Coordinates of C-alpha atoms in Angstrom, one line a residue:
M30 CA 8.2 -0.1 -59.8
Y31 CA 4.6 -2.0 -57.0
R32 CA 3.1 2.7 -57.5
S33 CA 4.6 5.2 -58.5
H34 CA 1.7 7.2 -55.6
N35 CA 0.4 6.1 -51.9
C36 CA -3.5 5.7 -51.5
G37 CA -3.5 9.0 -49.9
E38 CA -1.9 11.8 -52.1
L39 CA -3.4 12.2 -55.3
R40 CA -5.9 15.3 -55.0
I41 CA -7.9 16.9 -58.5
A42 CA -4.7 18.1 -60.2
D43 CA -4.0 14.5 -60.5
V44 CA -6.9 14.1 -63.2
D45 CA -5.8 13.0 -66.4
S46 CA -2.5 11.1 -64.9
Q47 CA -1.4 7.3 -64.9
V48 CA -0.8 5.4 -61.4
T49 CA 0.1 3.4 -59.9
L50 CA -0.9 2.3 -56.3
S51 CA -0.5 -1.1 -54.3
G52 CA -2.7 -1.9 -50.9
W53 CA -5.2 -3.4 -49.1
V54 CA -8.8 -3.9 -49.7
Q55 CA -10.8 -1.4 -47.7
K56 CA -13.9 -2.8 -48.2
S57 CA -16.4 -3.1 -52.1
R58 CA -19.5 -1.9 -53.5
D59 CA -20.7 -3.9 -56.1
K60 CA -23.4 -1.9 -58.8
G61 CA -23.5 -4.8 -61.5
F62 CA -22.6 -3.3 -63.9
M63 CA -20.1 -0.8 -62.3
A64 CA -17.7 -1.7 -58.8
W65 CA -16.0 0.6 -56.7
V66 CA -13.2 -0.3 -54.2
D67 CA -11.7 1.3 -51.1
L68 CA -8.0 0.2 -52.1
R69 CA -6.5 1.7 -48.0
D70 CA -2.1 2.1 -46.8
R71 CA -0.3 3.6 -44.5
Y72 CA -1.0 6.7 -45.5
G73 CA -4.8 6.7 -46.7
V74 CA -7.2 5.3 -49.0
T75 CA -8.4 6.1 -52.5
Q76 CA -11.1 4.7 -54.3
L77 CA -10.6 2.9 -57.8
I78 CA -14.2 2.5 -60.5
F79 CA -14.3 -0.6 -62.7
D80 CA -17.2 -0.9 -65.4
D81 CA -18.2 -3.0 -68.1
S82 CA -17.9 -0.1 -70.5
R83 CA -14.3 1.1 -69.4
T84 CA -13.0 -1.6 -67.6
D85 CA -12.2 -4.7 -69.3
A86 CA -14.4 -8.1 -68.5
S87 CA -11.7 -9.8 -67.1
I88 CA -10.5 -7.7 -65.1
M89 CA -14.2 -6.8 -63.4
Q90 CA -14.6 -10.3 -62.8
A91 CA -11.6 -9.9 -61.2
A92 CA -12.9 -7.0 -59.0
K93 CA -15.1 -8.3 -58.4
S94 CA -14.3 -11.6 -56.2
L95 CA -12.1 -9.2 -54.0
G96 CA -12.2 -10.3 -50.3
R97 CA -10.8 -7.8 -47.2
E98 CA -7.6 -7.6 -46.8
F99 CA -6.6 -8.9 -50.1
V100 CA -3.1 -7.6 -51.2
I101 CA -3.8 -6.2 -54.9
Q102 CA -2.4 -3.5 -56.8
V103 CA -3.8 -1.7 -59.7
K104 CA -2.5 0.2 -63.1
G105 CA -5.0 2.9 -64.1
T106 CA -6.4 6.6 -64.9
V107 CA -7.4 9.2 -62.5
I108 CA -10.4 10.5 -62.7
E109 CA -12.9 13.3 -61.3
R110 CA -15.4 12.0 -58.9
E111 CA -18.9 12.1 -59.6
S112 CA -20.4 11.7 -56.6
K113 CA -17.0 13.1 -53.8
N114 CA -16.3 13.3 -50.6
A115 CA -15.8 16.0 -48.8
N116 CA -14.4 13.6 -45.5
M117 CA -11.5 11.9 -47.2
P118 CA -8.6 13.6 -48.4
T119 CA -8.5 12.4 -51.8
G120 CA -12.2 11.9 -51.7
D121 CA -12.0 14.4 -55.9
I122 CA -11.0 11.8 -57.3
E123 CA -10.6 7.8 -58.1
V124 CA -8.7 5.1 -60.3
L125 CA -10.5 3.7 -63.0
V126 CA -8.2 1.2 -62.9
T127 CA -6.4 -1.1 -66.4
E128 CA -4.2 -3.3 -64.5
L129 CA -5.7 -5.9 -61.7
T130 CA -3.1 -8.1 -59.8
V131 CA -3.5 -10.2 -56.3
L132 CA -1.0 -10.2 -55.3
N133 CA -1.9 -11.4 -51.8
E134 CA -5.2 -12.9 -50.9
S135 CA -6.8 -12.5 -47.1
Q136 CA -8.4 -14.9 -45.3
T137 CA -11.7 -13.4 -43.1
P138 CA -9.5 -10.9 -40.6
P139 CA -11.6 -11.6 -37.3
F140 CA -12.7 -8.6 -36.6
T141 CA -13.4 -5.6 -38.8
I142 CA -10.7 -3.3 -39.7
E143 CA -12.4 0.2 -39.3
D144 CA -11.8 3.8 -36.7
E145 CA -14.6 2.0 -34.8
T146 CA -14.1 -2.2 -34.9
D147 CA -15.9 -4.7 -33.6
G148 CA -13.3 -5.7 -32.1
G149 CA -12.6 -6.7 -28.1
E150 CA -9.3 -5.6 -26.7
D151 CA -8.1 -9.5 -26.1
I152 CA -8.9 -10.2 -30.0
R153 CA -7.0 -7.8 -31.4
M154 CA -4.4 -7.5 -28.7
K155 CA -4.0 -11.7 -30.4
Y156 CA -4.1 -10.0 -34.2
R157 CA -2.3 -7.8 -33.4
Y158 CA -0.6 -6.4 -36.7
L159 CA -4.3 -6.4 -38.7
D160 CA -5.2 -4.1 -35.3
I161 CA -2.1 -2.0 -36.3
R162 CA -3.7 -1.5 -39.7
R163 CA -6.6 0.8 -37.9
N164 CA -6.3 4.0 -38.3
P165 CA -6.6 4.8 -34.4
V166 CA -3.5 3.0 -33.2
K167 CA -1.3 3.4 -36.7
N168 CA -1.7 7.0 -35.9
S169 CA -1.0 6.0 -32.3
L170 CA 2.7 4.8 -33.3
I171 CA 3.0 7.6 -36.3
F172 CA 2.5 10.3 -33.4
R173 CA 5.1 7.7 -30.7
H174 CA 7.1 8.3 -33.8
K175 CA 6.7 12.6 -33.9
V176 CA 7.8 12.8 -30.7
T177 CA 10.7 10.5 -30.2
Q178 CA 12.1 12.8 -32.8
E179 CA 10.9 16.1 -31.2
V180 CA 12.8 14.9 -27.8
R181 CA 16.0 14.4 -30.1
N182 CA 16.4 17.4 -31.9
Y183 CA 15.7 19.1 -28.6
L184 CA 18.4 17.2 -27.1
S185 CA 21.0 17.2 -30.0
N186 CA 19.9 20.7 -30.0
L187 CA 21.8 20.7 -26.6
D188 CA 25.0 19.2 -27.2
F189 CA 23.1 16.1 -26.0
C190 CA 25.1 13.3 -26.9
E191 CA 23.2 9.6 -27.8
I192 CA 25.3 6.8 -26.1
E193 CA 23.8 3.0 -25.8
T194 CA 24.7 0.7 -22.6
P195 CA 24.6 -2.6 -21.5
Y196 CA 21.1 -4.7 -21.7
L197 CA 23.1 -8.1 -20.2
I198 CA 23.7 -6.4 -17.2
K199 CA 24.1 -7.6 -13.0
S200 CA 20.7 -8.1 -10.8
T201 CA 20.2 -6.0 -8.0
P202 CA 18.7 -6.2 -4.8
E203 CA 16.7 -2.1 -4.9
G204 CA 14.3 -1.6 -7.1
A205 CA 11.4 -3.8 -8.3
R206 CA 12.0 -7.4 -9.6
D207 CA 14.9 -7.3 -12.2
F208 CA 14.3 -10.1 -15.3
V209 CA 17.0 -12.4 -14.8
V210 CA 18.9 -14.1 -17.8
P211 CA 20.7 -17.3 -17.7
S212 CA 23.9 -17.6 -19.0
R213 CA 25.6 -20.7 -20.6
M214 CA 28.5 -19.8 -20.4
N215 CA 28.9 -19.3 -17.1
P216 CA 27.0 -22.1 -15.6
G217 CA 25.0 -21.1 -12.7
Q218 CA 25.4 -17.2 -13.1
F219 CA 22.7 -14.8 -14.4
Y220 CA 23.1 -10.9 -15.9
A221 CA 20.2 -9.0 -15.5
L222 CA 18.0 -6.4 -17.7
P223 CA 17.3 -3.5 -16.9
Q224 CA 15.0 -1.6 -14.7
S225 CA 17.0 1.9 -16.0
P226 CA 20.5 2.3 -17.3
Q227 CA 21.1 3.8 -13.5
T228 CA 24.6 2.7 -12.6
F229 CA 25.6 3.1 -16.7
K230 CA 24.7 6.1 -17.1
Q231 CA 26.4 7.6 -13.8
L232 CA 29.5 6.1 -15.3
L233 CA 29.1 7.8 -18.8
M234 CA 29.7 11.1 -15.9
V235 CA 32.9 9.7 -14.6
A236 CA 34.2 9.4 -18.3
G237 CA 33.9 12.9 -18.6
M238 CA 30.3 12.5 -21.3
D239 CA 28.2 15.6 -19.5
K240 CA 25.5 15.3 -21.6
Y241 CA 24.0 12.1 -22.2
F242 CA 20.6 11.3 -23.4
Q243 CA 19.5 7.4 -24.6
I244 CA 15.4 6.9 -25.8
V245 CA 16.5 2.7 -24.3
K246 CA 13.7 0.2 -23.2
C247 CA 13.9 -1.2 -19.9
F248 CA 12.6 -3.9 -17.5
R249 CA 10.8 -4.7 -14.5
D250 CA 9.0 -7.9 -13.3
E251 CA 6.1 -6.4 -11.5
D252 CA 2.4 -6.1 -11.0
L253 CA 0.7 -4.7 -13.9
R254 CA -1.9 -1.4 -15.0
A255 CA -3.1 0.3 -17.6
D256 CA -0.4 2.1 -17.9
R257 CA 2.3 0.0 -17.1
Q258 CA 4.1 -2.7 -18.6
P259 CA 7.0 -5.4 -17.9
E260 CA 9.4 -3.8 -20.7
F261 CA 9.3 0.1 -20.9
T262 CA 11.1 2.5 -22.9
Q263 CA 12.1 5.8 -21.3
I264 CA 13.8 9.4 -22.5
D265 CA 16.7 8.7 -20.5
C266 CA 20.0 11.6 -19.5
E267 CA 22.2 12.6 -17.3
M268 CA 24.4 16.2 -17.2
S269 CA 27.3 16.7 -15.0
F270 CA 28.3 20.3 -13.7
I271 CA 24.9 21.1 -12.6
E272 CA 22.7 21.1 -9.6
Q273 CA 18.8 20.6 -9.3
E274 CA 17.9 23.9 -11.3
D275 CA 19.6 24.3 -13.7
I276 CA 17.5 20.4 -14.8
L277 CA 14.4 21.3 -13.9
Q278 CA 15.4 24.1 -16.9
V279 CA 16.6 21.7 -19.2
F280 CA 13.1 19.4 -19.3
E281 CA 11.1 22.2 -18.7
G282 CA 12.2 23.7 -22.0
L283 CA 11.9 19.9 -23.7
T284 CA 8.4 20.3 -21.9
R285 CA 8.0 23.1 -23.6
H286 CA 9.4 22.1 -27.2
L287 CA 6.8 19.1 -27.3
L288 CA 3.8 21.4 -26.7
K289 CA 4.4 24.0 -28.8
E290 CA 5.6 21.6 -31.9
I291 CA 3.2 19.1 -31.7
H292 CA 0.2 20.6 -30.1
H293 CA 1.4 24.5 -31.0
I294 CA 1.1 25.6 -27.2
E295 CA 2.7 28.1 -25.3
I296 CA 3.3 27.2 -21.1
D297 CA 5.2 29.8 -19.7
S298 CA 4.3 27.9 -15.6
F299 CA 5.4 25.8 -14.0
P300 CA 4.5 26.2 -10.8
R301 CA 5.8 24.0 -8.3
M302 CA 5.1 22.3 -5.4
T303 CA 6.6 19.7 -2.1
Y304 CA 6.5 16.2 -1.5
D305 CA 4.9 17.4 1.8
E306 CA 2.4 20.1 -0.4
A307 CA 1.4 17.7 -2.9
M308 CA -0.1 15.2 -0.4
R309 CA -1.9 17.4 1.8
T310 CA -3.4 19.1 -0.8
Y311 CA -3.8 16.8 -3.1
G312 CA -3.7 13.1 -1.8
N313 CA -0.6 12.5 -4.0
D314 CA 2.6 13.2 -5.2
K315 CA 1.5 13.6 -9.1
P316 CA -1.8 15.8 -8.1
D317 CA -4.3 17.0 -11.5
I318 CA -4.1 20.8 -11.1
R319 CA -6.2 20.7 -14.4
F320 CA -8.7 21.9 -11.8
G321 CA -9.4 22.3 -8.1
M322 CA -10.6 20.3 -5.6
K323 CA -8.6 21.2 -2.8
F324 CA -8.4 19.1 0.2
G325 CA -9.2 21.0 3.7
E326 CA -8.1 19.3 7.1
L327 CA -11.3 19.7 9.2
N328 CA -10.5 18.2 12.6
A329 CA -10.4 21.9 14.5
V330 CA -13.2 22.3 13.1
A331 CA -14.9 18.8 13.0
Q332 CA -14.3 17.3 16.3
H333 CA -15.3 19.4 19.0
K334 CA -18.7 17.5 18.9
E335 CA -19.9 13.4 19.5
F336 CA -19.4 12.2 16.3
A337 CA -17.4 9.6 16.9
I338 CA -16.1 8.9 13.4
F339 CA -15.0 12.3 13.3
N340 CA -13.8 12.4 17.4
N341 CA -11.6 9.0 16.9
A342 CA -9.9 9.9 12.9
E343 CA -6.2 10.4 12.2
L344 CA -7.0 13.2 9.5
V345 CA -10.5 14.5 8.6
V346 CA -10.1 15.4 4.8
G347 CA -13.2 17.0 2.6
I348 CA -14.0 18.9 -0.6
A349 CA -16.2 21.0 -2.2
V350 CA -17.4 19.9 -5.8
P351 CA -17.9 23.1 -7.2
G352 CA -22.4 23.2 -8.6
A353 CA -22.5 20.0 -6.5
A354 CA -25.3 21.0 -4.5
L355 CA -27.8 20.2 -6.9
Y356 CA -27.4 16.6 -6.3
T357 CA -29.5 14.5 -5.4
R358 CA -29.5 12.4 -3.6
K359 CA -29.2 8.6 -5.5
Q360 CA -26.0 10.6 -6.9
I361 CA -24.4 11.3 -3.7
D362 CA -25.4 7.9 -2.9
G363 CA -23.9 6.7 -5.5
L364 CA -20.7 8.6 -4.9
I365 CA -20.7 6.9 -1.5
D366 CA -21.2 3.7 -3.3
W367 CA -17.5 4.7 -5.3
V368 CA -15.7 5.5 -2.2
K369 CA -16.1 1.8 -0.4
R370 CA -15.6 0.2 -3.7
P371 CA -12.7 -2.4 -2.6
Q372 CA -10.6 -1.0 -5.4
V373 CA -11.0 2.7 -2.6
G374 CA -11.3 1.0 0.1
A375 CA -13.5 3.9 2.2
S376 CA -15.8 2.4 4.9
G377 CA -18.1 5.6 4.1
M378 CA -18.6 9.3 3.2
V379 CA -20.4 12.2 5.3
Y380 CA -21.7 14.9 2.9
C381 CA -22.4 18.7 3.4
K382 CA -24.7 20.5 1.3
Y383 CA -23.5 24.6 0.8
E384 CA -26.9 25.5 -0.8
N385 CA -27.3 28.7 -3.0
D386 CA -29.1 31.0 -0.1
G387 CA -25.6 30.4 2.5
T388 CA -27.7 27.7 4.0
F389 CA -26.1 23.9 4.8
K390 CA -27.6 20.8 5.0
S391 CA -25.1 17.9 5.9
S392 CA -25.8 13.9 6.6
V393 CA -25.0 14.2 10.1
D394 CA -26.8 18.1 11.2
K395 CA -27.8 15.9 14.5
F396 CA -24.3 16.1 15.4
Y397 CA -23.4 19.6 14.6
D398 CA -25.2 23.1 14.0
Q399 CA -25.0 25.7 11.4
A400 CA -21.7 27.9 12.8
D401 CA -20.3 24.4 12.6
L402 CA -20.8 23.7 8.6
A403 CA -19.6 27.3 8.3
K404 CA -16.6 26.8 9.8
W405 CA -16.4 23.6 6.9
A406 CA -16.4 25.6 4.1
E407 CA -14.4 28.3 5.0
A408 CA -11.1 25.2 5.6
T409 CA -13.0 23.8 2.1
G410 CA -12.6 26.8 -0.3
A411 CA -16.8 26.0 -0.8
N412 CA -19.3 28.4 -2.2
P413 CA -22.9 28.7 -2.3
G414 CA -24.1 25.8 -4.1
D415 CA -21.2 23.5 -4.1
L416 CA -21.1 20.2 -1.9
I417 CA -18.4 19.3 0.5
L418 CA -17.0 15.6 0.4
I419 CA -15.6 14.4 3.6
L420 CA -13.1 11.1 4.7
S421 CA -11.9 10.3 7.9
G422 CA -9.2 7.9 9.4
P423 CA -5.8 7.0 9.8
A424 CA -3.7 10.4 7.6
N425 CA -2.3 8.6 4.5
Q426 CA -4.9 6.0 4.1
T427 CA -7.6 8.5 3.8
R428 CA -6.2 11.2 1.7
S429 CA -4.6 8.6 -0.4
Q430 CA -8.6 7.5 -1.1
L431 CA -9.8 11.4 -0.7
S432 CA -7.5 12.0 -3.7
A433 CA -9.1 9.1 -5.5
L434 CA -13.0 10.4 -5.2
R435 CA -11.3 13.6 -6.2
M436 CA -10.3 12.0 -9.2
E437 CA -13.3 10.8 -10.2
L438 CA -15.2 13.6 -9.8
G439 CA -12.9 15.5 -12.0
N440 CA -13.6 12.5 -14.6
Q441 CA -17.6 12.4 -14.2
M442 CA -17.6 16.2 -14.2
G443 CA -15.2 16.6 -17.8
L444 CA -12.5 18.6 -15.8
R445 CA -9.2 16.5 -16.6
K446 CA -9.1 17.6 -20.6
P447 CA -7.3 16.3 -22.6
N448 CA -6.4 18.9 -24.7
E449 CA -5.5 21.3 -22.1
F450 CA -2.2 20.9 -20.4
A451 CA -0.8 21.5 -17.0
P452 CA 2.6 21.5 -15.9
L453 CA 3.8 20.8 -12.2
W454 CA 7.4 20.0 -10.5
V455 CA 7.0 17.8 -7.3
I456 CA 10.6 18.3 -5.0
D457 CA 12.2 17.5 -1.9
F458 CA 10.6 14.1 -1.8
P459 CA 11.4 12.1 1.3
L460 CA 15.3 10.0 0.7
L461 CA 13.7 7.1 1.9
E462 CA 10.7 5.0 3.4
W463 CA 9.9 2.0 5.6
D464 CA 8.4 -0.4 4.7
E465 CA 7.0 -3.0 7.6
D466 CA 7.8 -6.0 6.0
T467 CA 11.5 -5.5 5.7
Q468 CA 11.8 -3.5 8.7
R469 CA 13.8 -1.3 7.1
Y470 CA 14.6 2.0 5.3
H471 CA 14.6 1.5 1.0
A472 CA 14.9 4.3 -1.2
M473 CA 12.3 6.1 -2.2
H474 CA 14.1 6.8 -5.1
H475 CA 17.0 4.8 -5.4
P476 CA 20.5 4.7 -4.0
F477 CA 22.2 7.1 -6.0
T478 CA 19.9 10.1 -5.1
S479 CA 21.5 12.4 -2.6
P480 CA 19.9 14.1 0.4
K481 CA 20.1 17.6 0.6
K482 CA 23.1 19.3 2.8
E483 CA 20.8 21.0 5.2
D484 CA 19.1 17.9 6.0
M485 CA 22.7 14.6 6.3
H486 CA 22.3 15.6 10.2
L487 CA 19.9 14.1 10.5
L488 CA 20.3 10.3 8.6
D489 CA 21.6 9.0 12.1
T490 CA 18.7 10.7 14.7
D491 CA 16.0 10.7 12.0
P492 CA 15.9 9.5 8.6
G493 CA 12.8 9.7 8.1
K494 CA 12.9 13.5 7.7
V495 CA 15.3 13.5 5.3
R496 CA 14.7 15.3 2.1
A497 CA 16.0 14.2 -1.4
N498 CA 17.7 16.7 -4.1
A499 CA 14.5 15.1 -5.8
Y500 CA 12.0 16.2 -8.7
D501 CA 9.4 14.4 -10.6
L502 CA 8.4 16.4 -13.4
V503 CA 4.1 15.5 -13.6
L504 CA 1.5 16.2 -16.8
N505 CA -2.2 16.3 -16.4
G506 CA -2.1 14.1 -13.2
N507 CA 0.5 11.2 -14.4
E508 CA 4.2 11.3 -13.6
I509 CA 6.2 12.1 -17.1
G510 CA 9.3 12.3 -15.5
G511 CA 11.1 12.1 -12.7
G512 CA 15.4 12.2 -11.3
S513 CA 17.7 13.9 -8.6
I514 CA 20.9 15.3 -8.0
R515 CA 23.1 12.1 -7.9
I516 CA 25.5 11.3 -4.5
H517 CA 29.1 12.1 -6.3
D518 CA 31.6 11.0 -3.6
K519 CA 32.2 7.4 -2.4
E520 CA 31.9 7.8 1.3
T521 CA 28.5 9.9 1.0
Q522 CA 27.4 6.8 -0.8
A523 CA 28.8 4.4 2.1
L524 CA 26.8 5.9 4.1
M525 CA 23.6 6.1 2.1
F526 CA 24.5 2.3 1.4
K527 CA 25.0 1.9 4.8
H528 CA 21.1 3.5 5.9
L529 CA 19.9 1.2 3.5
G530 CA 20.9 -1.9 5.2
F531 CA 23.9 -2.9 3.1
T532 CA 27.0 -4.0 4.8
P533 CA 30.0 -2.5 3.5
E534 CA 31.0 -6.1 1.9
Q535 CA 27.4 -6.0 0.2
A536 CA 27.3 -2.5 -0.6
Q537 CA 30.8 -4.1 -2.6
D538 CA 29.8 -7.0 -4.6
Q539 CA 26.8 -5.3 -5.5
F540 CA 28.0 -1.5 -6.1
G541 CA 31.6 -1.7 -6.3
F542 CA 32.5 -0.6 -9.8
L543 CA 30.3 2.8 -9.4
M544 CA 32.0 3.3 -5.6
N545 CA 36.0 2.5 -7.1
A546 CA 34.7 4.8 -9.9
F547 CA 34.1 7.6 -6.7
Q548 CA 37.5 7.5 -6.9
Y549 CA 38.3 8.8 -9.7
G550 CA 36.7 12.3 -9.9
A551 CA 34.3 11.9 -10.4
P552 CA 31.9 15.4 -11.3
P553 CA 28.3 16.8 -9.0
H554 CA 25.9 15.2 -11.9
G555 CA 22.0 14.1 -11.7
G556 CA 19.9 14.1 -14.5
L557 CA 15.9 12.0 -15.3
A558 CA 14.3 9.9 -16.9
F559 CA 10.4 10.2 -18.7
G560 CA 8.1 7.2 -18.8
L561 CA 8.8 8.0 -23.7
D562 CA 5.1 5.8 -23.9
R563 CA 3.2 7.6 -20.6
L564 CA 4.5 10.6 -22.6
T565 CA 3.5 10.3 -25.5
A566 CA 0.1 8.6 -23.9
I567 CA -1.0 11.8 -22.2
L568 CA 0.4 14.2 -25.3
G569 CA -2.1 12.0 -27.6
G570 CA -4.7 12.7 -24.8
Q571 CA -4.8 9.1 -23.8
E572 CA -4.0 7.8 -20.2
T573 CA -3.5 4.2 -21.4
I574 CA -0.3 2.9 -22.9
R575 CA -1.2 0.7 -24.7
D576 CA -2.1 2.6 -28.0
F577 CA 1.0 3.9 -28.6
I578 CA 3.5 0.6 -28.0
A579 CA 3.3 -1.4 -31.4
F580 CA 3.2 -4.9 -29.4
P581 CA 2.0 -4.4 -26.0
K582 CA 2.0 -7.0 -23.5
N583 CA -1.6 -7.3 -21.8
N584 CA -2.2 -7.3 -17.5
A585 CA -0.9 -10.7 -16.7
G586 CA 2.3 -9.1 -18.2
R587 CA 1.8 -11.8 -21.5
D588 CA 2.1 -11.3 -25.0
V589 CA -1.0 -13.5 -26.8
M590 CA -0.1 -12.8 -30.5
I591 CA 3.3 -15.2 -29.7
D592 CA 1.7 -16.8 -27.3
A593 CA 4.9 -15.2 -25.0
P594 CA 6.2 -16.2 -21.9
A595 CA 6.7 -20.2 -23.1
S596 CA 8.4 -22.7 -21.5
I597 CA 12.2 -24.0 -23.1
D598 CA 13.4 -27.3 -23.9
A599 CA 14.8 -29.9 -21.5
S600 CA 17.5 -29.5 -24.3
Q601 CA 17.9 -26.4 -23.6
L602 CA 17.3 -26.1 -19.9
E603 CA 20.3 -28.6 -19.3
E604 CA 22.4 -25.9 -21.7
L605 CA 22.3 -23.6 -20.1
S606 CA 22.6 -26.0 -16.1
L607 CA 18.8 -25.3 -15.0
A608 CA 17.3 -28.2 -13.8
L609 CA 13.8 -29.3 -15.1
Q610 CA 11.5 -30.3 -12.4
V611 CA 9.6 -32.9 -13.1
K612 CA 5.9 -32.8 -11.8

């Protein structure tokens, strides 16, 4: 028996007990006649004590030779500590060691295995198995497990059935790039790794499995950022004989359940906002509504004077920053420099201070009088003491820039509190979006999203105005889930493929299996998928997902720990019927 107890469970009630513990040496302290070792496992830390008067000399010598991260087993007696440590659960006791066995020695780790480590991200990614020993990462993975278990419990109690779908599927041209897998048994042909189980879960609805879910790996060969990985995990769900309202209620319930069980927070309000309103009011389709600073459009009150920058702009729009009229010129210049960074791309910014005495002071006083500036304050909802910040230019680009500034100010002012949760449904997305590069429409979500019935007549005349039965669930400024009511009849699906530029032959080749299935009684159905990595990170008070994934990739899509992706042998390429090009 390697251990009778773990390193986090012994308490004062265990004094005089004989115990066996195993774990890693966190650190040791040698006072000559006495030594202490902190022994760590997944569950916590227990202090071990060795002294000349009570410990065998050979054990004492062995204890003093222990290095960090040595794996050891000890046997001994639980005793009360003279100097208690109220900051650790086992701080009232220590173990007087009578037997010590070194199970495995360790090299000195490349960084300290402490909560506050000296290791940079690159080195910790390379030695991820050591990084996971640290409490912040270990606890994030345990937290992810808890979230996953609560999801399974909630959905299972609603009669959802967990069903696995294939990982080796057919490549499709829509959406992000596929990861492809060559088939040795079928030379020159390839599988693709799924970007989602979309078509399979729709087939399960045709099959009568009316409530499906799966916690599933998905794969997208696209550019990475802090909250995106080439492989990620979805909570994938689908339901039959439902309308949009049914789905919103079920997954509001799941979100409430998670917040209650994990954070003991009751959330009553899940406001709803159309896509158009979100873009107009916040500049993006996943607004953080924990704080204000809603957009105020100023064209009508700013384009009547001789200020050419505003007069020539498609959109003039501003926000009121609460209490920021006290900002110094240096602070305001810092914000101007921030929006002019290449990542944001603004050419400049106009500001107006709404002083506490009711007067205004702006960077464009040469062009606008106090009455004009009062209208700016009214349009942006500014109060005395606020600072109005204004951007102008092409509408979509300017909204995006002001949205980025709003979020930056939310961070700077401490308005985006990680322990506050504000969910929001964004609904009525456009069905299609125009792509300038390909000069055709693409599905904003995917080709199986149902158009709103009242907009069907616009498909032939003005397809860009057709709204979709699509919805996203937003939490704290992050999209945590999205879905739609699906097309469930062959005729509408064929019409959708037509407007996406597929010929009938291409549609049959790519999706004939789904079109054929629809001929055998497909029920009305729809679904939603949560991004588990992102959901877990936000529930855990973070916005980057890496610490909630056991073995993540870096920003270049590489696993630096195992050095992947990597080249393969010429013999493997030959076996897969792939030509090896030698430079």
